[in-house]
Amino acid sequence: MKKLNLLVAALISLFTINITAQEIIHDADHYVLLKQHGDDWEKQDKEIDKKLKALEKKHGTKPNIIHIMWDDSGVGEVGIPEIQKVRGFETPNMNNMAKEGMNMMRMYTEPSCTPTRADAMTGRYAVRTGMHTVSFPIENSGIDGDEVTIAEVLSDAGYSTAFYGKWHLGDTEESYAHNQGFDEAFFTPYNQVPSMWVREAEANNVVTGLYPELYGEDIYDIDKSWQPIGYVWTLEGTKGGKTYEWGAPPAVPNFWDIDKECEKRTIEFIRKNAAEKKPFYTAYWPTVTSFIPDVRSPEKLTANKNVLQEGLVKVDEFIGELHEELEALGIAENTLVIIMADNGPFTHHGPRGMVETLYTGGKGDLTEGGVRVPCIATWPGMIEEGQIVGDIIHVTDLYTTFASIGGATDYIPRDRVIDGVDQTSLLVNGDGYSRRDYVMIYQGPNLAAGVKGRFKKDYKNAEPGLSGAEFYDLYTDPREQNPEMIQQFHTKSMFQRQKERHLMFMEKYPNRPDATRGIPLQGIENVRPETEALYHAPFNESDLPFDINEVIEFEMPYVDTKK
């Protein structure tokens, strides 16, 4: 190991990298690019600063930032009407955003929702924050209080901040969105799966075992304590304030009402800050769907009729209303709006309608279909109309880019690796101006693949000790159907150096091994008895031969469920 570190250090020293205590620490490959393009980037940044100052002078505030992110959509699902024509649905407002702004064809995320959301909040790969595994009720863990979210960074720079929608970053009190830097938050600690954890679903055999009282007597059902029934769907709170449960699950209509409430609060938040001439950052991450139909409106909106497409047209309607509101308030020119998905389609064991569009694979996969998503941005006067961008951008880049636009980079922590790089130049200058040509793709805590420009290496399926067909040219084989060996041997050492640099920085700045453990769903003012029962077993816990807190704090080893 010592020899390896010396080798990697020698490779990096060729670029004479010196990171001072005042600089943001990025992953190693950033410095390889910085040494080659730093002078050009500096010139670009000076011109961007002039534009941002002129914009601030015109509007009296720094730019507003709106980030909308939903679930499980492949590249082409929105923004490309030609594809929608053969899919049985339309999103005219999103498609219009692509016409009036920038359609990013190479936005990378993590393979699943919790990791991507952690990336967006912290600017760090989920493997670094310990948020690398999808959360399900009851999770007993969440994002650590020591992580510095984009809400905290922008708050320190004078922004109003709000979160609405699917948080999915844990159920511990320290992980709540309003305890992670947001001035106000209305959020679901989990994903959409609990929408079907209701009596109606049990009665119709959609789920099994949640409500055994609906069955005939089962004399073999011995343990009456193991099934959690006190989960919550939605929490709300303000920074430094109390936490309340919104609604009273389980009730089917309540879940369908979450997004409507989010949309209402988003518009109210925007209006309030526009009136006060205060810059704002709001993240609206819609739940998009419930897995149980809303009996109040059983009609379908699309010919496709499946849950994702039905949800997308509802999100699209709100996006139209949002842009109209920005125009009416006179702040459209001073507002960056980014819409995107969190990972590829739920093609494995998911609902109908989740299909590969352009790329192979989906949610959970290391292939492009799992980690490449639609992403569209508008910012009138700053982003030129009608752009189709082929540059690599990563979801962590939003963290650093938002901070840069908001004049908040001084508040980004300097004691850890920030994977996100500032992509303001890509937004302002367009195609060819990305500051990234690399991505490291993780599945859980395991490095699964690496991307460098047009090339990709599959680490997960590589034969140990051998050189096999584990290399891809994404220009000639975008669906990763034909792995190569002989034709791409020249990339082997390139990927080896990339991996060595990456792992060396990981050793220097160690990862958090897992999400921070804790007792779930505490600190709720209007807590229901069912939820409170989660804290206690239906017997005297002191009679057990182990401490229940030790169980909560015990860190389980990661298990690859696909093996």
Coordinates of C-alpha atoms in Angstrom, one line a residue:
M1 CA 0.0 0.0 0.0
K2 CA 2.9 2.4 0.8
K3 CA 4.4 1.8 -2.6
L4 CA 1.1 2.4 -4.2
N5 CA 0.7 5.7 -2.4
L6 CA 4.2 6.8 -3.4
L7 CA 3.4 5.9 -7.0
V8 CA 0.1 7.9 -7.0
A9 CA 1.8 10.8 -5.2
A10 CA 4.5 10.8 -7.9
L11 CA 1.8 10.8 -10.7
I12 CA 0.1 13.8 -9.1
S13 CA 3.3 15.6 -8.4
L14 CA 3.9 15.8 -12.1
F15 CA 1.2 18.5 -12.1
T16 CA 2.7 20.3 -9.0
I17 CA -0.7 20.4 -7.3
N18 CA -0.7 22.5 -4.1
I19 CA -4.0 22.9 -2.3
T20 CA -4.0 25.7 0.2
A21 CA -6.2 25.9 3.2
Q22 CA -8.2 28.6 1.5
E23 CA -9.1 26.6 -1.6
I24 CA -12.0 24.2 -2.1
I25 CA -10.7 20.7 -2.2
H26 CA -11.9 18.8 -5.3
D27 CA -11.3 15.3 -6.5
A28 CA -7.8 14.7 -8.0
D29 CA -8.9 14.7 -11.7
H30 CA -10.1 18.3 -11.3
Y31 CA -6.5 19.4 -10.7
V32 CA -5.3 17.5 -13.8
L33 CA -7.7 19.6 -15.8
L34 CA -7.0 22.8 -13.9
K35 CA -3.3 22.6 -14.7
Q36 CA -4.1 22.5 -18.4
H37 CA -7.0 24.9 -18.6
G38 CA -6.7 27.1 -15.5
D39 CA -5.7 30.3 -17.3
D40 CA -8.7 30.0 -19.7
W41 CA -11.0 29.3 -16.8
E42 CA -9.8 32.4 -14.9
K43 CA -10.5 34.6 -17.9
Q44 CA -14.0 33.1 -18.3
D45 CA -14.7 33.7 -14.6
K46 CA -13.8 37.3 -14.8
E47 CA -16.2 37.8 -17.7
I48 CA -18.9 35.9 -15.8
D49 CA -18.4 38.0 -12.7
K50 CA -19.0 41.1 -14.8
K51 CA -22.3 39.7 -16.1
L52 CA -23.4 38.6 -12.6
K53 CA -22.6 42.1 -11.2
A54 CA -24.5 43.8 -14.0
L55 CA -27.5 41.5 -13.3
E56 CA -27.4 42.2 -9.6
K57 CA -27.3 45.9 -10.3
K58 CA -30.3 45.7 -12.6
H59 CA -32.5 43.6 -10.2
G60 CA -31.1 44.7 -6.9
T61 CA -30.5 41.1 -5.7
K62 CA -28.3 38.1 -6.5
P63 CA -29.9 35.5 -8.8
N64 CA -32.7 33.3 -7.6
I65 CA -32.3 29.5 -7.9
I66 CA -35.0 27.0 -8.4
H67 CA -34.1 23.3 -8.6
I68 CA -36.8 20.8 -9.5
M69 CA -35.9 17.1 -9.4
W70 CA -38.2 14.0 -9.8
D71 CA -37.7 10.3 -10.0
D72 CA -36.7 7.6 -12.4
S73 CA -36.6 9.1 -16.0
G74 CA -34.3 8.3 -18.8
V75 CA -32.7 10.8 -21.2
G76 CA -35.2 11.7 -23.8
E77 CA -38.3 11.2 -21.6
V78 CA -38.8 14.9 -21.5
G79 CA -37.4 17.8 -23.6
I80 CA -37.5 15.8 -26.9
P81 CA -41.1 15.9 -28.3
E82 CA -40.2 13.5 -31.1
I83 CA -39.6 10.8 -28.6
Q84 CA -42.8 11.6 -26.7
K85 CA -44.8 11.3 -29.9
V86 CA -44.2 7.5 -29.8
R87 CA -44.6 7.2 -26.0
G88 CA -48.2 8.4 -25.7
F89 CA -47.7 11.6 -23.6
E90 CA -46.5 15.2 -23.9
T91 CA -44.8 17.7 -21.6
P92 CA -45.1 20.9 -23.6
N93 CA -43.7 23.2 -20.8
M94 CA -40.6 21.2 -20.2
N95 CA -40.1 20.9 -24.0
N96 CA -40.5 24.6 -24.3
M97 CA -37.8 25.1 -21.6
A98 CA -35.5 23.1 -23.8
K99 CA -36.3 25.4 -26.7
E100 CA -35.8 28.6 -24.6
G101 CA -32.8 27.4 -22.7
M102 CA -30.3 24.5 -22.4
N103 CA -30.9 20.8 -22.9
M104 CA -28.1 18.9 -21.2
M105 CA -27.7 15.5 -22.8
R106 CA -25.0 14.3 -20.5
M107 CA -26.1 15.0 -16.9
Y108 CA -24.8 12.2 -14.6
T109 CA -26.3 11.2 -11.2
E110 CA -26.0 8.3 -8.9
P111 CA -27.9 5.1 -9.8
S112 CA -30.6 5.6 -7.2
C113 CA -32.6 8.3 -5.4
T114 CA -31.1 8.7 -1.9
P115 CA -27.5 8.9 -3.1
T116 CA -28.4 11.4 -5.8
R117 CA -30.3 13.6 -3.4
A118 CA -27.3 13.5 -1.0
D119 CA -25.0 14.5 -3.8
A120 CA -27.2 17.5 -4.7
M121 CA -27.3 18.7 -1.1
T122 CA -23.7 18.3 -0.2
G123 CA -21.8 18.5 -3.5
R124 CA -20.1 15.2 -2.6
Y125 CA -20.4 11.6 -3.9
A126 CA -22.8 9.7 -1.6
V127 CA -20.0 7.3 -0.8
R128 CA -18.3 10.1 1.1
T129 CA -21.3 11.1 3.1
G130 CA -22.4 7.6 3.9
M131 CA -25.7 8.1 2.1
H132 CA -25.0 5.5 -0.5
T133 CA -27.9 3.2 0.0
V134 CA -31.7 3.8 -0.6
S135 CA -33.6 4.6 2.6
F136 CA -36.8 2.8 3.5
P137 CA -39.1 3.1 6.6
I138 CA -38.1 2.6 9.3
E139 CA -34.5 3.6 8.5
N140 CA -33.1 4.5 11.9
S141 CA -30.5 6.7 10.1
G142 CA -30.0 9.8 8.0
I143 CA -27.6 12.4 6.7
D144 CA -25.2 13.6 9.3
G145 CA -25.5 17.0 10.9
D146 CA -21.8 17.7 10.1
E147 CA -22.5 17.7 6.4
V148 CA -22.8 21.2 4.9
T149 CA -25.8 21.4 2.6
I150 CA -26.3 23.9 -0.2
A151 CA -29.1 25.4 1.9
E152 CA -26.6 26.2 4.6
V153 CA -24.0 27.6 2.2
L154 CA -26.6 29.9 0.5
S155 CA -28.2 30.9 3.8
D156 CA -24.8 32.2 5.0
A157 CA -24.7 34.4 1.9
G158 CA -28.1 35.9 2.7
Y159 CA -30.5 33.7 0.7
S160 CA -33.9 32.6 1.8
T161 CA -34.1 28.8 1.4
A162 CA -36.9 26.4 1.2
F163 CA -37.4 22.7 0.5
Y164 CA -40.6 21.0 -0.6
G165 CA -41.2 17.4 -1.6
K166 CA -39.3 14.1 -1.5
W167 CA -36.3 14.6 0.8
H168 CA -35.5 10.9 1.3
L169 CA -32.4 11.6 3.3
G170 CA -33.3 9.9 6.6
D171 CA -35.7 9.8 9.5
T172 CA -33.5 10.9 12.3
E173 CA -34.1 14.4 13.8
E174 CA -30.8 15.8 12.7
S175 CA -31.5 14.7 9.1
Y176 CA -34.8 16.7 8.8
A177 CA -34.6 19.3 6.0
H178 CA -35.2 22.2 8.3
N179 CA -32.3 21.0 10.5
Q180 CA -30.1 20.9 7.5
G181 CA -30.1 24.6 6.6
F182 CA -33.6 25.3 5.1
D183 CA -35.5 28.2 6.5
E184 CA -38.7 26.3 5.8
A185 CA -39.3 22.7 4.8
F186 CA -42.3 20.5 3.9
F187 CA -40.9 17.1 3.1
T188 CA -41.2 13.3 3.0
P189 CA -38.4 11.6 4.8
Y190 CA -38.9 8.4 2.7
N191 CA -39.7 7.6 -0.9
Q192 CA -43.1 6.8 -2.6
V193 CA -43.3 3.1 -1.5
P194 CA -45.2 3.9 1.8
S195 CA -48.0 5.3 -0.3
M196 CA -49.2 1.7 -0.7
W197 CA -48.7 0.8 3.0
V198 CA -52.4 1.4 3.7
R199 CA -55.3 -0.9 4.7
E200 CA -56.8 -0.7 1.2
A201 CA -53.7 -2.0 -0.4
E202 CA -53.5 -4.9 2.1
A203 CA -57.1 -5.7 1.4
N204 CA -56.4 -5.9 -2.3
N205 CA -53.2 -8.0 -2.0
V206 CA -51.0 -5.1 -3.2
V207 CA -48.9 -5.6 -0.1
T208 CA -48.7 -8.5 2.4
G209 CA -48.2 -8.5 6.1
L210 CA -48.7 -4.9 7.2
Y211 CA -52.2 -5.4 8.5
P212 CA -52.5 -9.1 9.7
E213 CA -55.7 -8.2 11.4
L214 CA -57.3 -8.2 8.0
Y215 CA -56.5 -12.0 7.6
G216 CA -57.8 -15.0 9.2
E217 CA -56.1 -16.1 12.4
D218 CA -52.5 -17.2 11.9
I219 CA -51.3 -19.1 15.0
Y220 CA -47.7 -19.0 13.6
D221 CA -47.6 -15.2 13.6
I222 CA -45.7 -15.0 16.9
D223 CA -43.7 -11.7 17.0
K224 CA -46.2 -8.9 17.3
S225 CA -43.5 -6.2 17.5
W226 CA -41.4 -6.5 14.3
Q227 CA -43.7 -4.7 11.8
P228 CA -43.4 -0.9 11.8
I229 CA -46.8 0.8 11.5
G230 CA -45.9 4.3 12.8
Y231 CA -44.1 5.7 9.8
V232 CA -45.1 9.2 8.6
W233 CA -45.5 10.5 5.1
T234 CA -44.8 14.2 5.5
L235 CA -43.1 16.4 8.0
E236 CA -42.8 20.2 8.1
G237 CA -40.8 22.7 10.1
T238 CA -38.8 25.9 10.1
K239 CA -35.1 26.5 10.8
G240 CA -34.6 26.3 14.5
G241 CA -38.3 25.6 15.1
K242 CA -40.5 22.7 15.9
T243 CA -41.4 19.7 13.7
Y244 CA -44.9 18.7 12.9
E245 CA -46.5 15.8 11.0
W246 CA -48.7 17.1 8.1
G247 CA -51.8 15.0 7.5
A248 CA -52.6 11.8 9.2
P249 CA -51.6 8.6 7.4
P250 CA -52.5 6.1 6.4
A251 CA -55.1 7.6 4.0
V252 CA -54.8 7.3 0.2
P253 CA -55.9 10.9 -0.7
N254 CA -53.3 12.3 1.7
F255 CA -50.4 11.1 -0.3
W256 CA -51.8 12.5 -3.6
D257 CA -52.2 15.9 -1.9
I258 CA -48.5 16.2 -1.0
D259 CA -47.3 17.6 -4.3
K260 CA -50.3 20.0 -4.6
E261 CA -49.3 21.4 -1.2
C262 CA -45.7 21.6 -2.3
E263 CA -46.6 23.5 -5.4
K264 CA -48.8 26.0 -3.4
R265 CA -46.0 26.6 -0.9
T266 CA -43.4 27.0 -3.6
I267 CA -45.3 29.8 -5.3
E268 CA -46.0 31.5 -2.0
F269 CA -42.3 31.3 -1.0
I270 CA -41.3 32.9 -4.4
R271 CA -43.9 35.6 -4.1
K272 CA -42.9 36.5 -0.5
N273 CA -39.2 36.8 -1.4
A274 CA -39.8 38.7 -4.6
A275 CA -41.9 41.2 -2.6
E276 CA -39.1 41.5 -0.1
K277 CA -36.4 41.8 -2.8
K278 CA -34.5 39.0 -1.2
P279 CA -32.7 36.3 -3.3
F280 CA -34.0 32.8 -2.8
Y281 CA -33.1 29.2 -3.3
T282 CA -35.9 26.6 -3.4
A283 CA -35.8 22.9 -4.1
Y284 CA -39.0 21.4 -5.2
W285 CA -38.5 17.6 -5.5
P286 CA -42.0 16.3 -6.3
T287 CA -43.1 12.8 -5.2
V288 CA -44.7 12.6 -8.7
T289 CA -46.9 9.6 -7.9
S290 CA -48.5 7.3 -5.4
F291 CA -48.7 3.6 -6.0
I292 CA -52.4 3.5 -5.1
P293 CA -54.8 5.4 -7.4
D294 CA -56.6 8.5 -6.2
V295 CA -60.2 7.5 -6.0
R296 CA -61.2 11.2 -6.3
S297 CA -59.9 11.4 -9.9
P298 CA -59.5 8.0 -11.5
E299 CA -59.3 9.4 -15.1
K300 CA -56.0 9.2 -16.9
L301 CA -54.4 12.2 -18.4
T302 CA -52.3 10.4 -21.0
A303 CA -52.6 7.7 -23.6
N304 CA -49.6 6.1 -22.0
K305 CA -51.5 5.9 -18.6
N306 CA -48.6 4.6 -16.5
V307 CA -47.5 6.2 -13.2
L308 CA -44.4 8.0 -14.4
Q309 CA -45.9 9.5 -17.5
E310 CA -49.1 10.5 -15.6
G311 CA -46.9 12.1 -12.9
L312 CA -44.7 13.9 -15.5
V313 CA -47.6 15.7 -17.1
K314 CA -48.7 17.0 -13.7
V315 CA -45.2 18.3 -13.0
D316 CA -45.2 19.8 -16.4
E317 CA -48.4 21.7 -15.7
F318 CA -46.8 23.2 -12.6
I319 CA -43.6 24.1 -14.5
G320 CA -45.8 26.2 -16.9
E321 CA -47.4 27.9 -13.9
L322 CA -44.0 28.5 -12.3
H323 CA -42.6 30.3 -15.4
E324 CA -45.8 32.4 -15.7
E325 CA -45.4 33.4 -12.1
L326 CA -41.7 34.4 -12.6
E327 CA -42.7 36.5 -15.6
A328 CA -45.6 38.2 -13.7
L329 CA -43.3 39.0 -10.8
G330 CA -40.7 40.5 -13.1
I331 CA -37.9 38.1 -11.8
A332 CA -37.6 35.6 -14.7
E333 CA -34.4 37.2 -16.0
N334 CA -32.9 37.0 -12.5
T335 CA -33.9 33.3 -11.9
L336 CA -32.1 30.1 -12.8
V337 CA -34.5 27.2 -13.2
I338 CA -33.1 23.7 -13.5
I339 CA -35.3 20.6 -13.9
M340 CA -34.0 17.0 -13.9
A341 CA -34.5 13.4 -12.9
D342 CA -32.6 11.8 -10.0
N343 CA -31.7 8.6 -11.9
G344 CA -32.6 6.4 -14.8
P345 CA -35.9 4.5 -15.2
F346 CA -37.1 1.9 -12.7
T347 CA -36.7 -0.9 -15.2
H348 CA -35.9 -3.6 -12.7
H349 CA -39.0 -4.8 -10.7
G350 CA -40.6 -1.4 -11.1
P351 CA -44.0 -0.3 -12.3
R352 CA -45.1 -0.5 -15.9
G353 CA -44.1 2.4 -18.2
M354 CA -40.5 2.5 -16.9
V355 CA -38.5 1.7 -20.0
E356 CA -35.1 2.3 -21.5
T357 CA -35.3 5.2 -23.9
L358 CA -31.9 6.0 -25.4
Y359 CA -29.4 4.1 -23.1
T360 CA -29.1 0.6 -21.7
G361 CA -30.2 -0.1 -18.1
G362 CA -32.0 1.8 -15.4
K363 CA -32.3 2.6 -11.7
G364 CA -29.5 0.8 -9.8
D365 CA -27.3 0.1 -12.8
L366 CA -23.8 1.3 -13.6
T367 CA -24.7 1.6 -17.3
E368 CA -25.6 5.0 -18.9
G369 CA -29.3 4.2 -18.6
G370 CA -28.9 4.1 -14.8
V371 CA -27.0 7.3 -14.3
R372 CA -27.7 9.6 -17.2
V373 CA -30.9 11.7 -16.9
P374 CA -32.8 14.5 -18.6
C375 CA -31.7 18.0 -17.4
I376 CA -32.9 21.3 -18.7
A377 CA -32.0 24.8 -17.6
T378 CA -33.4 28.3 -18.3
W379 CA -32.1 31.7 -17.3
P380 CA -33.2 34.4 -19.8
G381 CA -30.4 36.7 -20.8
M382 CA -27.7 34.5 -19.2
I383 CA -28.4 31.1 -20.9
E384 CA -28.7 31.4 -24.6
E385 CA -31.8 29.9 -26.2
G386 CA -32.0 26.6 -28.0
Q387 CA -28.8 25.0 -26.8
I388 CA -28.2 21.3 -26.9
V389 CA -25.2 20.5 -24.7
G390 CA -23.0 17.4 -24.9
D391 CA -20.6 18.3 -22.1
I392 CA -20.4 16.0 -19.0
I393 CA -22.0 17.5 -16.0
H394 CA -22.6 15.8 -12.6
V395 CA -25.4 16.4 -10.1
T396 CA -22.7 17.4 -7.5
D397 CA -21.8 20.3 -9.8
L398 CA -25.1 22.0 -8.9
Y399 CA -23.8 22.5 -5.4
T400 CA -20.7 24.4 -6.4
T401 CA -22.4 26.2 -9.3
F402 CA -25.3 27.5 -7.1
A403 CA -22.8 28.7 -4.5
S404 CA -20.8 30.5 -7.2
I405 CA -23.8 32.1 -8.7
G406 CA -25.0 33.2 -5.3
G407 CA -21.6 34.6 -4.2
A408 CA -21.4 32.0 -1.5
T409 CA -18.3 30.0 -2.3
D410 CA -16.5 31.3 0.8
Y411 CA -19.0 29.2 2.8
I412 CA -18.2 25.9 1.2
P413 CA -16.3 23.8 3.7
R414 CA -12.5 23.4 3.1
D415 CA -11.9 20.3 5.3
R416 CA -13.4 17.7 2.9
V417 CA -13.5 16.7 -0.8
I418 CA -16.2 18.6 -2.7
D419 CA -16.8 16.6 -5.9
G420 CA -18.9 19.3 -7.5
V421 CA -17.1 21.7 -9.8
D422 CA -18.3 25.2 -10.8
Q423 CA -20.2 24.9 -14.1
T424 CA -21.4 28.5 -14.3
S425 CA -19.2 28.8 -17.5
L426 CA -21.1 26.0 -19.1
L427 CA -24.5 27.7 -18.3
V428 CA -23.3 31.1 -19.5
N429 CA -21.0 30.2 -22.4
G430 CA -22.6 27.0 -23.6
D431 CA -21.6 23.8 -25.4
G432 CA -17.9 22.9 -24.9
Y433 CA -17.4 24.9 -21.7
S434 CA -17.7 22.2 -19.1
R435 CA -15.0 21.9 -16.4
R436 CA -15.4 18.1 -16.1
D437 CA -14.6 15.2 -18.4
Y438 CA -14.7 12.5 -15.7
V439 CA -17.3 10.7 -13.4
M440 CA -16.8 8.0 -10.8
I441 CA -19.9 5.7 -10.7
Y442 CA -20.7 3.9 -7.4
Q443 CA -23.2 1.3 -6.5
G444 CA -23.6 1.5 -2.7
P445 CA -20.0 2.0 -1.3
N446 CA -18.5 0.1 -4.2
L447 CA -16.7 1.7 -7.2
A448 CA -18.6 0.3 -10.2
A449 CA -17.3 2.2 -13.2
G450 CA -15.3 5.2 -14.3
V451 CA -15.9 7.6 -17.2
K452 CA -13.3 9.7 -18.9
G453 CA -14.6 11.7 -21.9
R454 CA -15.9 9.3 -24.4
F455 CA -14.5 6.2 -22.7
K456 CA -15.8 4.1 -19.9
K457 CA -14.4 1.2 -17.8
D458 CA -16.6 -1.3 -16.0
Y459 CA -14.8 -2.0 -12.7
K460 CA -17.6 -4.1 -11.2
N461 CA -17.6 -6.9 -13.9
A462 CA -13.9 -6.9 -14.6
E463 CA -12.2 -10.2 -14.2
P464 CA -9.8 -10.1 -11.2
G465 CA -6.2 -10.2 -12.3
L466 CA -7.0 -10.2 -16.0
S467 CA -7.7 -7.7 -18.7
G468 CA -11.1 -8.5 -20.2
A469 CA -13.7 -6.9 -22.3
E470 CA -14.5 -4.2 -19.8
F471 CA -14.0 -1.0 -21.9
Y472 CA -16.5 1.0 -23.8
D473 CA -16.4 3.8 -26.4
L474 CA -19.6 5.7 -25.6
Y475 CA -19.6 7.5 -29.0
T476 CA -19.6 4.3 -31.0
D477 CA -21.4 2.1 -28.5
P478 CA -23.7 4.4 -26.4
R479 CA -25.9 1.5 -25.3
E480 CA -22.8 -0.5 -24.0
Q481 CA -23.7 -3.6 -26.0
N482 CA -20.2 -4.5 -27.2
P483 CA -17.5 -4.3 -24.5
E484 CA -14.0 -4.2 -25.9
M485 CA -10.6 -5.3 -24.9
I486 CA -8.0 -5.2 -27.7
Q487 CA -9.4 -2.0 -29.2
Q488 CA -9.1 -0.1 -26.0
F489 CA -6.1 -1.4 -24.2
H490 CA -4.6 2.1 -24.5
T491 CA -7.2 3.3 -22.0
K492 CA -6.3 0.7 -19.3
S493 CA -3.5 2.7 -17.8
M494 CA -5.4 5.9 -18.1
F495 CA -8.3 4.5 -16.0
Q496 CA -5.8 2.9 -13.6
R497 CA -4.2 6.4 -13.0
Q498 CA -7.7 7.9 -12.6
K499 CA -8.6 5.3 -10.0
E500 CA -5.4 5.6 -8.1
R501 CA -5.7 9.4 -7.8
H502 CA -9.3 9.1 -6.7
L503 CA -8.6 6.5 -4.0
M504 CA -5.6 8.4 -2.8
F505 CA -7.7 11.4 -2.1
M506 CA -10.3 9.1 -0.4
E507 CA -7.6 7.9 1.9
K508 CA -6.4 11.4 2.7
Y509 CA -10.0 12.6 3.3
P510 CA -11.8 9.5 4.6
N511 CA -15.4 8.7 3.9
R512 CA -18.2 8.5 6.4
P513 CA -18.8 4.7 6.5
D514 CA -22.6 4.9 6.6
A515 CA -25.6 7.1 7.2
T516 CA -25.6 8.3 10.8
R517 CA -27.7 6.0 13.0
G518 CA -30.3 7.2 15.4
I519 CA -33.8 6.8 16.8
P520 CA -36.3 7.5 14.0
L521 CA -39.1 10.2 13.8
Q522 CA -38.3 12.0 17.1
G523 CA -39.1 15.6 18.0
I524 CA -42.5 15.6 16.3
E525 CA -44.8 17.9 18.3
N526 CA -48.1 16.3 17.2
V527 CA -46.7 12.7 17.2
R528 CA -49.3 10.0 16.9
P529 CA -49.3 7.0 19.3
E530 CA -48.4 4.7 16.5
T531 CA -45.3 6.6 15.7
E532 CA -44.4 7.0 19.3
A533 CA -44.6 3.2 19.7
L534 CA -41.7 2.9 17.3
Y535 CA -39.4 4.1 20.1
H536 CA -40.4 1.3 22.4
A537 CA -40.9 -2.4 22.3
P538 CA -44.2 -3.8 23.7
F539 CA -42.4 -5.2 26.7
N540 CA -39.8 -4.0 29.2
E541 CA -36.7 -3.5 27.1
S542 CA -34.4 -3.8 30.2
D543 CA -35.4 -7.5 30.3
L544 CA -33.5 -8.1 27.0
P545 CA -29.9 -9.4 27.1
F546 CA -28.8 -6.6 24.8
D547 CA -29.2 -2.8 24.7
I548 CA -31.6 -1.6 22.1
N549 CA -29.5 1.5 21.5
E550 CA -26.6 -0.8 20.6
V551 CA -28.7 -2.4 17.9
I552 CA -29.6 1.1 16.5
E553 CA -25.9 2.2 16.4
F554 CA -24.6 -1.1 15.0
E555 CA -23.3 -0.6 11.5
M556 CA -24.4 -3.3 9.1
P557 CA -22.0 -4.4 6.4
Y558 CA -23.1 -3.4 2.9
V559 CA -24.7 -6.2 0.9
D560 CA -24.9 -6.1 -2.9
T561 CA -28.5 -7.2 -3.4
K562 CA -27.9 -7.9 -7.1
K563 CA -25.5 -10.7 -6.4

